[in-house]
């Protein structure tokens, strides 16, 4: 009987000792990492490394979801709601800010639960340090935003003015994302940036940018029945340009389109090797703002017009599809 009692006591004490070894944070993270001081998440896994990856992944997901929601709620820099909800662009900006903020992540000492055969660890960011990391990005973006607005005010070229305003808008949206990230660390800082956030969201010049169009005069040579030219014009209308063929309205810039068929004839067969070049020039033609060029393989027919009629519609659709992205990358956002 005494042996049985002794065995029960020893077993009970062993169980107490075993349970006592589990840190409080395994069951209650905020017990050691209070919410007002830290952003902390518990991770678990079959190895300590897996547990760390789980914990930091939860922090990253928290930032991404919160900043996307806040950015969508406050982002009014575009007046077209459909275009405002460019989730992919927002996600990319959030990812950049998140990655920067996650450099401030620290981990506690991992704990291994023998009974569950599981590792546990807490990933945490001290809020004060997190805000400090974000604030450096905020100041950098603020300087860029102000510089683009200043460049837009100083330039006399409508095309360049549009470009700088587009860059200011994009930078402003990045800035809102960064600010929202910072506010997750320290919401008391909202008051310090209240006026600036109102300025960003209330900038009428940027808010109406999607309806703004730069008038450009179209010069086209070598096309067949305006097949390719019409698609180029259609494509660039989506990029802030308002192309016109009216010589009485020369526009603020020149859109020069050159289409070369590079035809070769033999035995009554005409073979063309089309090449299209698009150039955006200043109104006087002395400055080149943007250029694009592409060539295609051969197309054969019994006449030049027949070969062009056969090849040009497909080329036109390809140009319409690829030109806007190239124009944005190499001119608007360069």
XYZ file of C-alpha atoms in Angstrom:
334
model
C 0.000 0.000 0.000
C 2.813 2.399 0.929
C 4.566 1.604 -2.369
C 1.382 2.376 -4.298
C 0.933 5.724 -2.504
C 4.605 6.539 -3.052
C 4.286 5.711 -6.755
C 1.222 7.963 -7.098
C 2.975 10.832 -5.311
C 6.089 10.473 -7.457
C 4.009 10.310 -10.619
C 2.057 13.397 -9.563
C 5.239 15.329 -8.763
C 6.774 14.288 -12.087
C 3.682 15.491 -13.902
C 3.828 18.816 -12.088
C 7.500 19.190 -12.898
C 6.857 18.300 -16.529
C 4.033 20.820 -16.815
C 6.028 23.488 -15.012
C 8.657 23.397 -17.705
C 6.212 24.769 -20.295
C 6.600 28.567 -20.547
C 3.527 30.696 -20.064
C 3.709 32.071 -23.596
C 2.920 28.642 -25.073
C -0.679 28.997 -23.900
C -0.870 32.793 -23.638
C 1.501 34.835 -25.816
C 0.361 38.136 -24.358
C 1.329 37.013 -20.871
C 4.949 37.764 -21.767
C 4.468 39.891 -24.879
C 1.693 42.382 -24.059
C -0.187 43.744 -27.071
C 0.488 47.386 -26.224
C 4.254 46.795 -26.483
C 4.624 43.997 -29.037
C 3.153 42.469 -32.136
C 3.705 38.786 -31.395
C 2.582 35.506 -32.908
C 3.053 31.903 -31.758
C 4.418 29.407 -34.257
C 4.667 25.644 -34.072
C 6.318 22.908 -36.092
C 8.185 19.641 -36.113
C 11.478 21.551 -35.900
C 12.481 24.836 -34.321
C 13.092 26.266 -37.795
C 9.592 25.285 -38.925
C 8.122 26.888 -35.826
C 9.989 30.127 -36.563
C 8.786 30.123 -40.165
C 5.224 29.574 -38.958
C 5.423 32.436 -36.468
C 6.940 34.994 -38.840
C 4.511 33.907 -41.563
C 1.610 34.779 -39.275
C 3.082 38.225 -38.625
C 3.554 38.804 -42.355
C -0.030 37.727 -43.078
C -1.298 40.039 -40.351
C 0.508 43.035 -41.860
C -0.555 42.239 -45.404
C -4.246 41.800 -44.628
C -4.438 44.849 -42.370
C -2.555 47.198 -44.686
C -4.500 46.114 -47.772
C -7.787 46.774 -45.973
C -6.626 50.143 -44.655
C -5.129 51.175 -47.983
C -8.317 50.341 -49.866
C -10.336 52.237 -47.286
C -8.286 55.437 -47.456
C -6.982 55.436 -51.008
C -8.794 58.134 -52.956
C -6.006 59.264 -55.238
C -7.795 57.744 -58.230
C -11.272 58.984 -59.043
C -12.282 55.782 -60.846
C -13.292 53.176 -58.274
C -12.667 50.274 -60.620
C -9.087 51.364 -61.169
C -8.548 52.123 -57.505
C -9.058 48.476 -56.636
C -5.867 47.316 -58.310
C -5.268 44.678 -55.688
C -2.158 43.323 -57.382
C -0.401 46.691 -57.277
C -1.414 47.249 -53.659
C -0.235 43.774 -52.684
C 3.157 44.449 -54.262
C 3.572 47.706 -52.386
C 2.435 46.092 -49.137
C 4.912 43.260 -49.678
C 7.784 45.732 -49.990
C 6.823 47.551 -46.793
C 6.142 44.259 -45.013
C 9.526 42.836 -45.937
C 11.190 45.980 -44.676
C 9.265 45.853 -41.386
C 9.986 42.154 -40.874
C 13.676 42.952 -40.585
C 12.792 44.042 -37.039
C 11.450 40.582 -36.107
C 13.002 38.789 -33.132
C 12.416 35.315 -31.700
C 12.393 33.956 -28.185
C 14.053 30.682 -27.164
C 12.137 27.783 -28.778
C 10.379 25.287 -26.522
C 9.945 21.583 -27.341
C 6.857 19.804 -26.032
C 7.869 16.142 -25.701
C 4.319 14.919 -25.260
C 3.076 16.687 -28.407
C 6.421 16.228 -30.184
C 6.121 19.834 -31.302
C 8.349 22.913 -31.191
C 6.894 26.286 -30.195
C 8.397 29.737 -30.634
C 7.215 33.355 -30.558
C 8.108 35.828 -33.311
C 7.710 39.386 -32.132
C 8.374 42.996 -33.082
C 8.666 45.694 -30.492
C 6.223 48.360 -31.651
C 8.595 51.287 -31.083
C 11.313 49.663 -33.195
C 8.819 48.670 -35.879
C 7.536 52.223 -36.246
C 11.084 53.530 -36.411
C 11.839 51.160 -39.310
C 8.734 52.273 -41.209
C 9.221 55.987 -40.528
C 12.492 55.990 -42.463
C 10.609 54.659 -45.511
C 7.842 57.213 -44.975
C 10.287 60.127 -45.006
C 11.963 58.827 -48.159
C 8.627 58.440 -49.951
C 7.480 61.877 -48.770
C 10.576 63.455 -50.310
C 9.950 61.653 -53.625
C 6.281 62.605 -53.625
C 7.070 66.292 -53.065
C 9.814 66.265 -55.716
C 7.489 64.840 -58.402
C 4.827 67.448 -57.646
C 7.479 70.161 -57.855
C 8.731 68.843 -61.200
C 5.155 68.772 -62.518
C 4.662 72.419 -61.530
C 7.907 73.580 -63.135
C 7.775 71.837 -66.521
C 6.189 73.471 -69.546
C 5.823 70.162 -71.404
C 2.318 68.743 -70.960
C 3.571 65.209 -71.498
C 6.244 65.515 -68.824
C 3.803 67.179 -66.478
C 1.454 64.211 -66.874
C 4.337 61.807 -66.271
C 5.404 63.528 -63.047
C 1.843 63.638 -61.752
C 1.447 59.903 -62.438
C 4.662 59.215 -60.528
C 3.506 61.473 -57.699
C 0.232 59.545 -57.496
C 1.961 56.168 -57.448
C 4.418 57.377 -54.808
C 1.541 58.799 -52.789
C -0.164 55.418 -52.794
C 3.060 53.746 -51.643
C 3.269 56.380 -48.928
C -0.262 55.631 -47.718
C 0.620 51.932 -47.534
C 3.741 52.690 -45.516
C 1.847 55.014 -43.181
C -0.843 52.412 -42.580
C 1.892 49.931 -41.762
C 3.384 52.389 -39.291
C 0.012 53.004 -37.662
C -0.278 49.274 -36.974
C 2.778 49.633 -34.781
C 1.761 52.885 -33.119
C -1.750 54.198 -33.714
C -0.998 57.309 -31.652
C 1.116 58.586 -34.559
C -1.986 59.087 -36.710
C -2.378 62.563 -35.296
C 1.113 63.545 -36.440
C 0.256 62.660 -40.048
C -3.402 63.641 -40.087
C -2.966 66.781 -42.192
C -0.656 65.077 -44.658
C -2.983 62.104 -45.163
C -5.830 64.569 -45.804
C -3.620 66.349 -48.324
C -2.848 63.077 -50.105
C -6.476 62.006 -50.302
C -7.736 65.472 -51.146
C -5.323 66.373 -53.943
C -7.735 67.250 -56.761
C -5.003 67.318 -59.378
C -4.098 63.702 -58.690
C -7.670 62.641 -58.068
C -8.750 63.625 -61.599
C -5.619 62.315 -63.295
C -7.413 59.402 -64.952
C -9.632 61.790 -66.880
C -6.710 63.993 -67.925
C -5.507 63.619 -71.516
C -2.442 65.053 -73.273
C -3.357 66.096 -76.853
C -0.941 64.612 -79.410
C -0.895 64.905 -83.192
C -0.647 61.611 -85.084
C 1.661 61.195 -88.061
C 1.519 57.774 -89.698
C 3.350 56.425 -92.725
C 3.240 53.056 -94.476
C 0.016 51.678 -92.977
C -2.683 49.797 -94.884
C -6.144 51.309 -94.397
C -5.122 52.630 -90.965
C -5.089 49.049 -89.636
C -2.120 49.305 -87.247
C -2.298 53.031 -86.572
C -5.859 52.829 -85.239
C -4.844 50.170 -82.701
C -1.807 52.150 -81.558
C -4.004 55.194 -81.043
C -6.528 53.094 -79.131
C -3.801 51.614 -76.927
C -2.250 54.950 -75.988
C -5.601 56.507 -75.137
C -5.528 54.298 -72.044
C -2.179 55.843 -71.065
C -3.252 59.468 -70.776
C -2.884 60.520 -74.416
C -5.537 62.040 -76.663
C -4.342 61.360 -80.240
C -5.739 63.432 -83.109
C -5.284 63.452 -86.898
C -6.481 67.053 -87.234
C -3.625 69.243 -88.489
C -5.488 72.312 -87.287
C -4.976 71.014 -83.740
C -1.268 70.184 -83.633
C -1.355 69.071 -79.986
C 1.275 69.276 -77.270
C 3.321 66.414 -78.732
C 3.725 64.342 -81.903
C 2.957 60.641 -82.114
C 5.003 59.420 -85.060
C 4.160 55.967 -86.446
C 6.306 54.399 -89.139
C 5.330 51.080 -90.716
C 7.801 49.491 -93.095
C 6.763 46.451 -95.098
C 10.302 45.694 -96.354
C 8.742 43.921 -99.313
C 10.619 41.548 -101.600
C 9.099 40.314 -104.856
C 9.927 37.321 -107.015
C 7.904 35.249 -109.517
C 4.778 37.371 -108.969
C 4.885 36.671 -105.237
C 5.288 39.586 -102.800
C 6.779 38.835 -99.418
C 6.713 41.411 -96.612
C 8.741 41.582 -93.403
C 6.786 44.209 -91.409
C 8.448 46.525 -88.944
C 6.626 49.058 -86.742
C 8.184 51.972 -84.890
C 6.369 54.349 -82.557
C 7.989 57.590 -81.415
C 6.619 60.268 -79.105
C 8.155 63.676 -79.763
C 7.774 67.176 -78.428
C 5.475 69.500 -80.405
C 8.463 70.917 -82.266
C 9.992 67.503 -82.876
C 13.294 68.346 -81.180
C 12.844 66.060 -78.162
C 12.169 62.319 -78.110
C 10.222 61.229 -75.037
C 9.554 57.615 -75.949
C 10.279 55.131 -78.712
C 9.212 51.550 -79.437
C 10.127 49.276 -82.310
C 9.354 45.713 -83.290
C 9.618 43.524 -86.370
C 7.788 40.432 -87.620
C 8.550 37.511 -89.894
C 7.510 37.106 -93.523
C 4.026 37.079 -94.974
C 3.513 36.288 -98.666
C 0.753 37.161 -101.138
C 0.327 37.987 -104.826
C 0.574 41.737 -104.165
C 1.912 44.201 -101.598
C -1.585 45.218 -100.511
C -2.570 41.573 -100.259
C 0.391 40.774 -98.028
C -0.303 43.839 -95.852
C -3.990 42.990 -95.589
C -3.017 39.509 -94.489
C -0.309 40.472 -91.958
C -1.348 43.843 -90.511
C -4.513 42.889 -88.527
C -2.605 40.363 -86.426
C 0.272 42.804 -85.939
C -2.190 45.511 -84.906
C -3.643 43.348 -82.132
C -0.177 42.410 -80.868
C 0.870 46.063 -80.752
C -2.332 47.066 -78.977
C -1.683 44.392 -76.355
C 2.010 45.054 -75.691
C 2.451 48.798 -76.227
C 0.657 50.221 -73.146
C 2.725 48.227 -70.642
C 5.943 49.183 -72.431
C 4.936 52.856 -72.493
C 4.139 52.855 -68.769
C 7.394 51.087 -67.870
C 9.761 53.001 -70.148
C 8.210 56.461 -69.992
C 5.597 57.057 -67.323
C 7.334 55.170 -64.515
C 10.971 55.571 -65.585
